[in-house]
Amino acid sequence: MRPPPNSSSFKREFLKKWLLALQLCNHNNNINKNDVVKRKNTIKLSAEIAMASVRNGATCWSRALIAKHSSSFHVTTKPRHMPPPPPRHYKKRVRCKKIIKRSRRCCHNRSAAAAVVRRKTAVLRKLVPGGELMDDEASLIRETLDYVMSLRAQVDVMRRLARASDCVAMCNIV
Amino acid sequence: MSSRRPASRATSSTMSEDEIITDLVLKLQALLPHLNPRQQPSRAQASKVLKETCSYIRKLEKEVDDLSGRLSQLLGTIDPNNQDFDLDSIRSLLQI
């Protein structure tokens, strides 16, 4: 059962998977301890993968993130829910959507306000992983809500870890 | 949305983050057609909510980036492959 993104169990699950992903990244990349930039990228990448993995394929954004990063490290165990293959008619659908968009632009009844909403929606599609594959706005908004809540949980756990590490570092100085 | 006081926007910097997110979630939910079949938000309201959402996502992603940088310096000496790495004690340390 997948925890909702604003729950404590989501954060616990995220922490567990994040540490596991960090171990996997470290194992595969054999990072030099002095390479801060690479370490930062590893931390960020593993956090992103962990956040997506907790959703366990339930959302389009999580599947898109996992698919994006699947080449970053070799996973020895297959995930329970494989991300679905991209739709075969994706290119045709994009072409059809472009034709529809063009014909809509020609329709002079569309107000400027509608055009602004479309533009903002297009920006949102680019920000939410997998957003450009979503057909209707309702799905996009649902995915956005889920993605935002998951991001917040991720940020919360990372902040706590940074704060705790700060304290440990200060204790070591004293 | 129209009943919301304009002053609440002006003081958004003093709102707690929980209040900001509750506000945003309510607004995003209001955009969902099946939740508000009778009261569709105006296009101007929708466009404002979408813009706020995009800003908020960018802000969160930037924060993830900054925290990753901070953690990369703080955790420099820790080896997560060390068997002493105890998940339970880390969880209790972070109060999660």
PDB file of C-alpha atoms in Angstrom, chain A residues 51-121:
ATOM      1  CA  MET A  51      11.074  10.153  -4.082  1.00  0.00           C
ATOM      2  CA  ALA A  52       9.809   8.648  -7.348  1.00  0.00           C
ATOM      3  CA  SER A  53      10.303   5.111  -6.113  1.00  0.00           C
ATOM      4  CA  VAL A  54       8.146   5.633  -3.015  1.00  0.00           C
ATOM      5  CA  ARG A  55       5.192   6.392  -5.303  1.00  0.00           C
ATOM      6  CA  ASN A  56       5.932   2.997  -6.838  1.00  0.00           C
ATOM      7  CA  GLY A  57       4.595   3.700 -10.306  1.00  0.00           C
ATOM      8  CA  ALA A  58       1.267   5.055  -9.064  1.00  0.00           C
ATOM      9  CA  THR A  59       1.751   8.397 -10.779  1.00  0.00           C
ATOM     10  CA  CYS A  60       2.893   9.454 -14.216  1.00  0.00           C
ATOM     11  CA  TRP A  61       5.520  11.855 -12.821  1.00  0.00           C
ATOM     12  CA  SER A  62       7.161   9.095 -10.760  1.00  0.00           C
ATOM     13  CA  ARG A  63       7.274   6.745 -13.744  1.00  0.00           C
ATOM     14  CA  ALA A  64       8.774   9.502 -15.892  1.00  0.00           C
ATOM     15  CA  LEU A  65      11.500  10.220 -13.306  1.00  0.00           C
ATOM     16  CA  ILE A  66      12.391   6.527 -12.908  1.00  0.00           C
ATOM     17  CA  ALA A  67      12.531   6.092 -16.689  1.00  0.00           C
ATOM     18  CA  LYS A  68      14.718   9.214 -16.983  1.00  0.00           C
ATOM     19  CA  HIS A  69      17.222   7.950 -14.416  1.00  0.00           C
ATOM     20  CA  SER A  70      17.140   4.231 -15.181  1.00  0.00           C
ATOM     21  CA  SER A  71      20.422   4.428 -17.047  1.00  0.00           C
ATOM     22  CA  SER A  72      22.146   6.315 -14.198  1.00  0.00           C
ATOM     23  CA  PHE A  73      22.820   3.210 -12.161  1.00  0.00           C
ATOM     24  CA  HIS A  74      22.331  -0.519 -12.545  1.00  0.00           C
ATOM     25  CA  VAL A  75      19.547  -1.916 -10.414  1.00  0.00           C
ATOM     26  CA  THR A  76      19.975  -5.584  -9.617  1.00  0.00           C
ATOM     27  CA  THR A  77      16.357  -6.188  -8.660  1.00  0.00           C
ATOM     28  CA  LYS A  78      13.529  -5.302 -11.015  1.00  0.00           C
ATOM     29  CA  PRO A  79      10.941  -2.866  -9.627  1.00  0.00           C
ATOM     30  CA  ARG A  80       7.585  -4.439  -8.873  1.00  0.00           C
ATOM     31  CA  HIS A  81       5.782  -2.137 -11.249  1.00  0.00           C
ATOM     32  CA  MET A  82       7.628  -1.592 -14.480  1.00  0.00           C
ATOM     33  CA  PRO A  83       7.018   1.853 -15.966  1.00  0.00           C
ATOM     34  CA  PRO A  84       4.642   1.461 -18.882  1.00  0.00           C
ATOM     35  CA  PRO A  85       6.224   1.725 -22.331  1.00  0.00           C
ATOM     36  CA  PRO A  86       5.684   5.065 -24.065  1.00  0.00           C
ATOM     37  CA  PRO A  87       2.500   4.943 -26.097  1.00  0.00           C
ATOM     38  CA  ARG A  88       3.159   3.767 -29.679  1.00  0.00           C
ATOM     39  CA  HIS A  89       0.990   6.465 -31.107  1.00  0.00           C
ATOM     40  CA  TYR A  90       2.716   9.194 -29.096  1.00  0.00           C
ATOM     41  CA  LYS A  91       4.226  10.900 -32.160  1.00  0.00           C
ATOM     42  CA  LYS A  92       0.941  10.718 -34.032  1.00  0.00           C
ATOM     43  CA  ARG A  93      -0.885  12.048 -30.995  1.00  0.00           C
ATOM     44  CA  VAL A  94       1.568  14.965 -30.700  1.00  0.00           C
ATOM     45  CA  ARG A  95       1.065  15.713 -34.413  1.00  0.00           C
ATOM     46  CA  CYS A  96      -2.718  15.549 -34.032  1.00  0.00           C
ATOM     47  CA  LYS A  97      -2.520  17.802 -30.992  1.00  0.00           C
ATOM     48  CA  LYS A  98      -0.411  20.273 -32.987  1.00  0.00           C
ATOM     49  CA  ILE A  99      -2.989  20.316 -35.783  1.00  0.00           C
ATOM     50  CA  ILE A 100      -5.766  20.812 -33.275  1.00  0.00           C
ATOM     51  CA  LYS A 101      -3.778  23.542 -31.542  1.00  0.00           C
ATOM     52  CA  ARG A 102      -3.195  25.297 -34.866  1.00  0.00           C
ATOM     53  CA  SER A 103      -6.876  25.165 -35.771  1.00  0.00           C
ATOM     54  CA  ARG A 104      -7.768  26.440 -32.336  1.00  0.00           C
ATOM     55  CA  ARG A 105      -5.419  29.358 -32.769  1.00  0.00           C
ATOM     56  CA  CYS A 106      -7.252  30.266 -35.943  1.00  0.00           C
ATOM     57  CA  CYS A 107     -10.499  30.402 -34.046  1.00  0.00           C
ATOM     58  CA  HIS A 108     -11.001  34.038 -33.201  1.00  0.00           C
ATOM     59  CA  ASN A 109     -13.485  33.274 -30.445  1.00  0.00           C
ATOM     60  CA  ARG A 110     -10.634  32.265 -28.053  1.00  0.00           C
ATOM     61  CA  SER A 111     -10.004  35.071 -25.629  1.00  0.00           C
ATOM     62  CA  ALA A 112      -6.594  36.358 -24.618  1.00  0.00           C
ATOM     63  CA  ALA A 113      -7.252  35.018 -21.084  1.00  0.00           C
ATOM     64  CA  ALA A 114      -7.652  31.505 -22.472  1.00  0.00           C
ATOM     65  CA  ALA A 115      -4.346  31.903 -24.285  1.00  0.00           C
ATOM     66  CA  VAL A 116      -2.651  32.924 -21.028  1.00  0.00           C
ATOM     67  CA  VAL A 117      -4.040  29.831 -19.263  1.00  0.00           C
ATOM     68  CA  ARG A 118      -2.782  27.645 -22.110  1.00  0.00           C
ATOM     69  CA  ARG A 119       0.686  29.212 -21.856  1.00  0.00           C
ATOM     70  CA  LYS A 120       0.850  28.719 -18.087  1.00  0.00           C
ATOM     71  CA  THR A 121      -0.376  25.148 -18.489  1.00  0.00           C
TER      72      THR A 121
END
